[in-house]
Structures are given as structure tokens and as C-alpha cells.
Amino acid sequence: ALPVPLPTLGGVVAGVLSAKVVRTPFDVAETRAMAARSRGSSAAPGKLESGSDGGQGWAWDGSWAALREAYEEEGLLGLYRGYGANVAYKLPADAAKFLAYEALRGTGVVGALPPGVAGAAATLAASAATTPLDVVRTRVMVNSTTGSIVDAFKSIAASGDYGQLWAGLSWRIVRGILAGGIQFSVLEKTKDVVEGRR
């Protein structure tokens, strides 16, 4: 039988909404620091000025400077730029991943698949299908003038280059296979330990 989706979907929604409240400022710092380095910006990683933070310190990669710049230019909302885009990407990505995993582990012949294989396949499929959403959320977080998810999609549509929506797909496939295999292998092993199985 197909897995009952409601408990899984409920867990995904609760997890994503709460986790992104914590993670979005870090995502903003990470994506802006990477963008600054790729552009060769004067604020790029490794080029932080010395000051009250005592020099480069732990923020040698430029992430602290990017976070501070976002706050100074846009206030608290700048730290949460892309929260909606993050949620719009992560909800379908995680829902697809966990539902696919449960289906691969619990139906028919493929029920014999080990957790690592089923997890890798589920994460691969979810990552590939949601690549356009990941591209859009990254644009929203990096560029303060991009606006909403809709604006980002409109910008790509106006350029006529729809291939942009699939930027980074090959790396996402590789990451999905490795991360999914590890994640669900550890998940099932942890469940076994907690539930007193071997």
C-alpha cells in the first residue's frame, strides 16, 4: 500500500517552517559571500577590513561581512530576505524526498532496497525536480533588488534563457546521491538503536 502521507507532510511542514527561521540569515550570509567572491567584489571573502571585529577572525570567508552588510542596508528584513523563497523550495523538496523514500522502502519489490539506496534515489529525484526553485531562491537572497520569487521567475523569462533554471543540476545530482544515501542510512540506524533493535 502507498504510504499515508499526512504524518510525513505534517512533519515536513513543521520542520521546514521552524528550521528556516533559524537558517535563513546563515543562508543569506553564505550565498552573498559566495556571490561576492565570484564577482571579485572588494567585499569578497578574505578581504575584510580590520576594525571592531579584530580583523578577519572567524569570518575569514566573508560571511560575517555579508551578513553585516545585509543588516546595515536592509535592516532585520535583510537577514530574512529569501525566507519565503527558502520555504517555497524546501517544502516540496523535502516532501518529495521523504514521500519517495517511504514509497521505495515500503511498496512492492523495491521494499527490499537498503535505506542508503532508497535514500539516494529519493533525494536525487527530489533535488532534480526542484532545481528551478533552488536557483530562484538563491537569486532572491543574493540580490536585494530581485524582489519576490515571482519577480525572479519573470526576470529569467524576460531573458529568454530558461536554461538558467537548471544551473548547477549536475552538482545537485551528485550531492543528492551522496547526501541522501548518508542521511537515510544514519536515520534508519538511529531508529534501530532508539527502538532497541540491533
PDB file of C-alpha atoms in Angstrom:
ATOM      1  CA  ALA A   1       0.000   0.000   0.000  1.00  0.00           C
ATOM      2  CA  LEU A   2       1.090   3.575  -0.560  1.00  0.00           C
ATOM      3  CA  PRO A   3       2.427   5.361   2.493  1.00  0.00           C
ATOM      4  CA  VAL A   4      -0.030   7.508   4.405  1.00  0.00           C
ATOM      5  CA  PRO A   5       1.238  10.994   3.518  1.00  0.00           C
ATOM      6  CA  LEU A   6      -0.309  13.175   6.226  1.00  0.00           C
ATOM      7  CA  PRO A   7       2.124  12.432   9.110  1.00  0.00           C
ATOM      8  CA  THR A   8       5.080  12.828   6.777  1.00  0.00           C
ATOM      9  CA  LEU A   9       3.773  16.044   5.254  1.00  0.00           C
ATOM     10  CA  GLY A  10       2.926  17.448   8.684  1.00  0.00           C
ATOM     11  CA  GLY A  11       6.440  16.747   9.906  1.00  0.00           C
ATOM     12  CA  VAL A  12       7.952  18.318   6.800  1.00  0.00           C
ATOM     13  CA  VAL A  13       5.874  21.495   7.125  1.00  0.00           C
ATOM     14  CA  ALA A  14       6.622  21.929  10.831  1.00  0.00           C
ATOM     15  CA  GLY A  15      10.298  21.176  10.359  1.00  0.00           C
ATOM     16  CA  VAL A  16      10.824  23.457   7.367  1.00  0.00           C
ATOM     17  CA  LEU A  17       8.940  26.461   8.774  1.00  0.00           C
ATOM     18  CA  SER A  18      10.797  26.356  12.096  1.00  0.00           C
ATOM     19  CA  ALA A  19      14.222  25.455  10.723  1.00  0.00           C
ATOM     20  CA  LYS A  20      14.213  28.223   8.139  1.00  0.00           C
ATOM     21  CA  VAL A  21      13.574  30.832  10.834  1.00  0.00           C
ATOM     22  CA  VAL A  22      16.989  29.897  12.205  1.00  0.00           C
ATOM     23  CA  ARG A  23      18.780  29.091   8.967  1.00  0.00           C
ATOM     24  CA  THR A  24      17.736  31.901   6.625  1.00  0.00           C
ATOM     25  CA  PRO A  25      20.211  34.511   7.980  1.00  0.00           C
ATOM     26  CA  PHE A  26      23.005  31.942   7.589  1.00  0.00           C
ATOM     27  CA  ASP A  27      21.822  31.158   4.065  1.00  0.00           C
ATOM     28  CA  VAL A  28      21.833  34.867   3.233  1.00  0.00           C
ATOM     29  CA  ALA A  29      25.380  35.245   4.535  1.00  0.00           C
ATOM     30  CA  GLU A  30      26.592  32.156   2.686  1.00  0.00           C
ATOM     31  CA  THR A  31      25.067  32.957  -0.690  1.00  0.00           C
ATOM     32  CA  ARG A  32      26.096  36.615  -0.621  1.00  0.00           C
ATOM     33  CA  ALA A  33      29.654  35.771   0.397  1.00  0.00           C
ATOM     34  CA  MET A  34      29.921  33.265  -2.455  1.00  0.00           C
ATOM     35  CA  ALA A  35      28.446  35.744  -4.912  1.00  0.00           C
ATOM     36  CA  ALA A  36      30.898  38.440  -3.784  1.00  0.00           C
ATOM     37  CA  ARG A  37      33.838  36.099  -4.308  1.00  0.00           C
ATOM     38  CA  SER A  38      32.627  35.041  -7.764  1.00  0.00           C
ATOM     39  CA  ARG A  39      32.250  38.698  -8.780  1.00  0.00           C
ATOM     40  CA  GLY A  40      35.643  39.631  -7.380  1.00  0.00           C
ATOM     41  CA  SER A  41      34.000  42.248  -5.176  1.00  0.00           C
ATOM     42  CA  SER A  42      36.087  44.318  -2.813  1.00  0.00           C
ATOM     43  CA  ALA A  43      33.965  42.812  -0.061  1.00  0.00           C
ATOM     44  CA  ALA A  44      34.855  39.331  -1.212  1.00  0.00           C
ATOM     45  CA  PRO A  45      35.969  36.673   1.261  1.00  0.00           C
ATOM     46  CA  GLY A  46      39.480  37.173   2.571  1.00  0.00           C
ATOM     47  CA  LYS A  47      39.376  40.952   2.030  1.00  0.00           C
ATOM     48  CA  LEU A  48      37.624  42.085   5.189  1.00  0.00           C
ATOM     49  CA  GLU A  49      38.878  45.278   6.690  1.00  0.00           C
ATOM     50  CA  SER A  50      40.210  45.269  10.215  1.00  0.00           C
ATOM     51  CA  GLY A  51      38.063  47.003  12.814  1.00  0.00           C
ATOM     52  CA  SER A  52      35.990  46.353  15.877  1.00  0.00           C
ATOM     53  CA  ASP A  53      35.752  42.705  14.983  1.00  0.00           C
ATOM     54  CA  GLY A  54      39.509  42.387  15.374  1.00  0.00           C
ATOM     55  CA  GLY A  55      40.277  41.709  11.753  1.00  0.00           C
ATOM     56  CA  GLN A  56      39.260  38.747   9.691  1.00  0.00           C
ATOM     57  CA  GLY A  57      38.974  36.335  12.627  1.00  0.00           C
ATOM     58  CA  TRP A  58      36.445  33.577  12.237  1.00  0.00           C
ATOM     59  CA  ALA A  59      34.750  35.429   9.392  1.00  0.00           C
ATOM     60  CA  TRP A  60      37.678  34.989   7.014  1.00  0.00           C
ATOM     61  CA  ASP A  61      35.307  33.624   4.336  1.00  0.00           C
ATOM     62  CA  GLY A  62      33.366  36.871   4.072  1.00  0.00           C
ATOM     63  CA  SER A  63      30.123  35.566   5.524  1.00  0.00           C
ATOM     64  CA  TRP A  64      30.117  37.882   8.536  1.00  0.00           C
ATOM     65  CA  ALA A  65      30.767  40.900   6.317  1.00  0.00           C
ATOM     66  CA  ALA A  66      27.931  39.828   4.023  1.00  0.00           C
ATOM     67  CA  LEU A  67      25.568  39.404   6.961  1.00  0.00           C
ATOM     68  CA  ARG A  68      26.512  42.772   8.433  1.00  0.00           C
ATOM     69  CA  GLU A  69      26.100  44.471   5.066  1.00  0.00           C
ATOM     70  CA  ALA A  70      22.634  42.945   4.618  1.00  0.00           C
ATOM     71  CA  TYR A  71      21.589  44.212   8.056  1.00  0.00           C
ATOM     72  CA  GLU A  72      23.029  47.702   7.533  1.00  0.00           C
ATOM     73  CA  GLU A  73      21.378  48.122   4.120  1.00  0.00           C
ATOM     74  CA  GLU A  74      18.024  46.440   4.706  1.00  0.00           C
ATOM     75  CA  GLY A  75      17.633  46.044   8.453  1.00  0.00           C
ATOM     76  CA  LEU A  76      16.289  42.892  10.078  1.00  0.00           C
ATOM     77  CA  LEU A  77      14.244  42.083   6.987  1.00  0.00           C
ATOM     78  CA  GLY A  78      17.504  41.884   5.047  1.00  0.00           C
ATOM     79  CA  LEU A  79      18.608  38.968   7.201  1.00  0.00           C
ATOM     80  CA  TYR A  80      15.416  37.161   6.241  1.00  0.00           C
ATOM     81  CA  ARG A  81      15.488  38.028   2.559  1.00  0.00           C
ATOM     82  CA  GLY A  82      14.510  34.859   0.792  1.00  0.00           C
ATOM     83  CA  TYR A  83      12.673  33.248   3.722  1.00  0.00           C
ATOM     84  CA  GLY A  84       9.598  32.787   1.540  1.00  0.00           C
ATOM     85  CA  ALA A  85      11.728  31.532  -1.330  1.00  0.00           C
ATOM     86  CA  ASN A  86      13.533  29.167   1.037  1.00  0.00           C
ATOM     87  CA  VAL A  87      10.245  27.730   2.259  1.00  0.00           C
ATOM     88  CA  ALA A  88       8.807  27.556  -1.273  1.00  0.00           C
ATOM     89  CA  TYR A  89      11.827  25.491  -2.321  1.00  0.00           C
ATOM     90  CA  LYS A  90      12.326  23.373   0.784  1.00  0.00           C
ATOM     91  CA  LEU A  91       8.722  22.293   1.364  1.00  0.00           C
ATOM     92  CA  PRO A  92       8.256  20.499  -1.976  1.00  0.00           C
ATOM     93  CA  ALA A  93      11.849  19.265  -1.976  1.00  0.00           C
ATOM     94  CA  ASP A  94      11.596  17.631   1.459  1.00  0.00           C
ATOM     95  CA  ALA A  95       8.040  16.406   0.910  1.00  0.00           C
ATOM     96  CA  ALA A  96       9.027  14.749  -2.357  1.00  0.00           C
ATOM     97  CA  LYS A  97      12.163  13.260  -0.805  1.00  0.00           C
ATOM     98  CA  PHE A  98      10.508  11.713   2.251  1.00  0.00           C
ATOM     99  CA  LEU A  99       7.396  10.501   0.411  1.00  0.00           C
ATOM    100  CA  ALA A 100       9.562   8.945  -2.319  1.00  0.00           C
ATOM    101  CA  TYR A 101      11.751   7.299   0.321  1.00  0.00           C
ATOM    102  CA  GLU A 102       8.777   5.830   2.143  1.00  0.00           C
ATOM    103  CA  ALA A 103       7.355   4.558  -1.142  1.00  0.00           C
ATOM    104  CA  LEU A 104      10.667   2.969  -2.176  1.00  0.00           C
ATOM    105  CA  ARG A 105      11.092   1.330   1.214  1.00  0.00           C
ATOM    106  CA  GLY A 106       7.519   0.185   1.668  1.00  0.00           C
ATOM    107  CA  THR A 107       5.953  -0.962  -1.598  1.00  0.00           C
ATOM    108  CA  GLY A 108       6.379  -3.991  -3.809  1.00  0.00           C
ATOM    109  CA  VAL A 109       9.710  -5.488  -4.793  1.00  0.00           C
ATOM    110  CA  VAL A 110      11.633  -2.285  -4.083  1.00  0.00           C
ATOM    111  CA  GLY A 111      10.812  -2.701  -0.424  1.00  0.00           C
ATOM    112  CA  ALA A 112      13.981  -4.774  -0.298  1.00  0.00           C
ATOM    113  CA  LEU A 113      16.113  -1.738  -1.137  1.00  0.00           C
ATOM    114  CA  PRO A 114      18.502  -0.821   1.682  1.00  0.00           C
ATOM    115  CA  PRO A 115      17.999   2.606   3.251  1.00  0.00           C
ATOM    116  CA  GLY A 116      21.087   4.075   1.613  1.00  0.00           C
ATOM    117  CA  VAL A 117      19.988   3.136  -1.899  1.00  0.00           C
ATOM    118  CA  ALA A 118      16.375   4.203  -1.398  1.00  0.00           C
ATOM    119  CA  GLY A 119      17.505   7.450   0.230  1.00  0.00           C
ATOM    120  CA  ALA A 120      19.937   8.242  -2.570  1.00  0.00           C
ATOM    121  CA  ALA A 121      17.279   7.604  -5.220  1.00  0.00           C
ATOM    122  CA  ALA A 122      14.626   9.653  -3.406  1.00  0.00           C
ATOM    123  CA  THR A 123      16.959  12.608  -2.778  1.00  0.00           C
ATOM    124  CA  LEU A 124      18.246  12.503  -6.345  1.00  0.00           C
ATOM    125  CA  ALA A 125      14.727  12.700  -7.771  1.00  0.00           C
ATOM    126  CA  ALA A 126      13.619  15.455  -5.376  1.00  0.00           C
ATOM    127  CA  SER A 127      16.764  17.523  -5.959  1.00  0.00           C
ATOM    128  CA  ALA A 128      16.499  17.319  -9.728  1.00  0.00           C
ATOM    129  CA  ALA A 129      12.798  18.195  -9.763  1.00  0.00           C
ATOM    130  CA  THR A 130      13.226  21.245  -7.511  1.00  0.00           C
ATOM    131  CA  THR A 131      16.369  22.712  -9.094  1.00  0.00           C
ATOM    132  CA  PRO A 132      14.475  25.698 -10.609  1.00  0.00           C
ATOM    133  CA  LEU A 133      13.139  26.618  -7.170  1.00  0.00           C
ATOM    134  CA  ASP A 134      16.646  26.423  -5.707  1.00  0.00           C
ATOM    135  CA  VAL A 135      18.004  28.691  -8.444  1.00  0.00           C
ATOM    136  CA  VAL A 136      15.256  31.240  -7.819  1.00  0.00           C
ATOM    137  CA  ARG A 137      15.648  31.252  -4.034  1.00  0.00           C
ATOM    138  CA  THR A 138      19.384  31.836  -4.407  1.00  0.00           C
ATOM    139  CA  ARG A 139      18.764  34.831  -6.664  1.00  0.00           C
ATOM    140  CA  VAL A 140      16.309  36.320  -4.198  1.00  0.00           C
ATOM    141  CA  MET A 141      18.770  36.019  -1.302  1.00  0.00           C
ATOM    142  CA  VAL A 142      21.781  37.326  -3.212  1.00  0.00           C
ATOM    143  CA  ASN A 143      20.231  40.330  -4.922  1.00  0.00           C
ATOM    144  CA  SER A 144      18.341  42.852  -2.810  1.00  0.00           C
ATOM    145  CA  THR A 145      16.681  44.257  -5.958  1.00  0.00           C
ATOM    146  CA  THR A 146      15.308  40.917  -7.167  1.00  0.00           C
ATOM    147  CA  GLY A 147      12.145  41.151  -5.053  1.00  0.00           C
ATOM    148  CA  SER A 148       9.911  38.115  -4.818  1.00  0.00           C
ATOM    149  CA  ILE A 149      10.052  34.612  -6.249  1.00  0.00           C
ATOM    150  CA  VAL A 150       7.669  35.748  -8.977  1.00  0.00           C
ATOM    151  CA  ASP A 151       9.987  38.637  -9.862  1.00  0.00           C
ATOM    152  CA  ALA A 152      12.923  36.248 -10.150  1.00  0.00           C
ATOM    153  CA  PHE A 153      10.972  33.947 -12.452  1.00  0.00           C
ATOM    154  CA  LYS A 154       9.870  36.932 -14.545  1.00  0.00           C
ATOM    155  CA  SER A 155      13.479  38.101 -14.856  1.00  0.00           C
ATOM    156  CA  ILE A 156      14.563  34.710 -16.191  1.00  0.00           C
ATOM    157  CA  ALA A 157      11.577  34.558 -18.538  1.00  0.00           C
ATOM    158  CA  ALA A 158      12.365  38.033 -19.862  1.00  0.00           C
ATOM    159  CA  SER A 159      15.930  36.986 -20.640  1.00  0.00           C
ATOM    160  CA  GLY A 160      14.642  34.088 -22.742  1.00  0.00           C
ATOM    161  CA  ASP A 161      17.340  31.829 -21.300  1.00  0.00           C
ATOM    162  CA  TYR A 162      15.326  29.187 -19.487  1.00  0.00           C
ATOM    163  CA  GLY A 163      18.447  27.072 -19.117  1.00  0.00           C
ATOM    164  CA  GLN A 164      19.277  29.301 -16.125  1.00  0.00           C
ATOM    165  CA  LEU A 165      16.606  27.445 -14.173  1.00  0.00           C
ATOM    166  CA  TRP A 166      18.716  24.295 -14.337  1.00  0.00           C
ATOM    167  CA  ALA A 167      22.031  25.862 -13.351  1.00  0.00           C
ATOM    168  CA  GLY A 168      24.028  23.562 -11.084  1.00  0.00           C
ATOM    169  CA  LEU A 169      21.914  20.494 -11.839  1.00  0.00           C
ATOM    170  CA  SER A 170      24.879  18.132 -12.222  1.00  0.00           C
ATOM    171  CA  TRP A 171      26.289  19.077  -8.824  1.00  0.00           C
ATOM    172  CA  ARG A 172      22.875  18.746  -7.229  1.00  0.00           C
ATOM    173  CA  ILE A 173      22.592  15.233  -8.631  1.00  0.00           C
ATOM    174  CA  VAL A 174      25.954  14.223  -7.168  1.00  0.00           C
ATOM    175  CA  ARG A 175      25.168  15.882  -3.848  1.00  0.00           C
ATOM    176  CA  GLY A 176      21.725  14.300  -3.753  1.00  0.00           C
ATOM    177  CA  ILE A 177      23.078  10.788  -4.222  1.00  0.00           C
ATOM    178  CA  LEU A 178      25.750  11.167  -1.541  1.00  0.00           C
ATOM    179  CA  ALA A 179      23.707  13.162   0.969  1.00  0.00           C
ATOM    180  CA  GLY A 180      20.579  11.040   0.574  1.00  0.00           C
ATOM    181  CA  GLY A 181      22.453   7.796   0.988  1.00  0.00           C
ATOM    182  CA  ILE A 182      24.163   9.009   4.145  1.00  0.00           C
ATOM    183  CA  GLN A 183      21.108  10.732   5.625  1.00  0.00           C
ATOM    184  CA  PHE A 184      18.718   7.801   5.400  1.00  0.00           C
ATOM    185  CA  SER A 185      21.317   5.189   6.371  1.00  0.00           C
ATOM    186  CA  VAL A 186      22.017   7.137   9.553  1.00  0.00           C
ATOM    187  CA  LEU A 187      18.289   7.759  10.075  1.00  0.00           C
ATOM    188  CA  GLU A 188      17.392   4.065   9.987  1.00  0.00           C
ATOM    189  CA  LYS A 189      20.363   3.050  12.115  1.00  0.00           C
ATOM    190  CA  THR A 190      19.451   5.659  14.709  1.00  0.00           C
ATOM    191  CA  LYS A 191      15.836   4.463  14.746  1.00  0.00           C
ATOM    192  CA  ASP A 192      17.046   0.912  15.312  1.00  0.00           C
ATOM    193  CA  VAL A 193      19.186   1.983  18.256  1.00  0.00           C
ATOM    194  CA  VAL A 194      16.464   4.137  19.838  1.00  0.00           C
ATOM    195  CA  GLU A 195      13.796   1.472  19.416  1.00  0.00           C
ATOM    196  CA  GLY A 196      16.043  -1.198  20.895  1.00  0.00           C
ATOM    197  CA  ARG A 197      16.643  -3.122  17.713  1.00  0.00           C
ATOM    198  CA  ARG A 198      20.128  -4.202  16.835  1.00  0.00           C
TER     199      ARG A 198
END
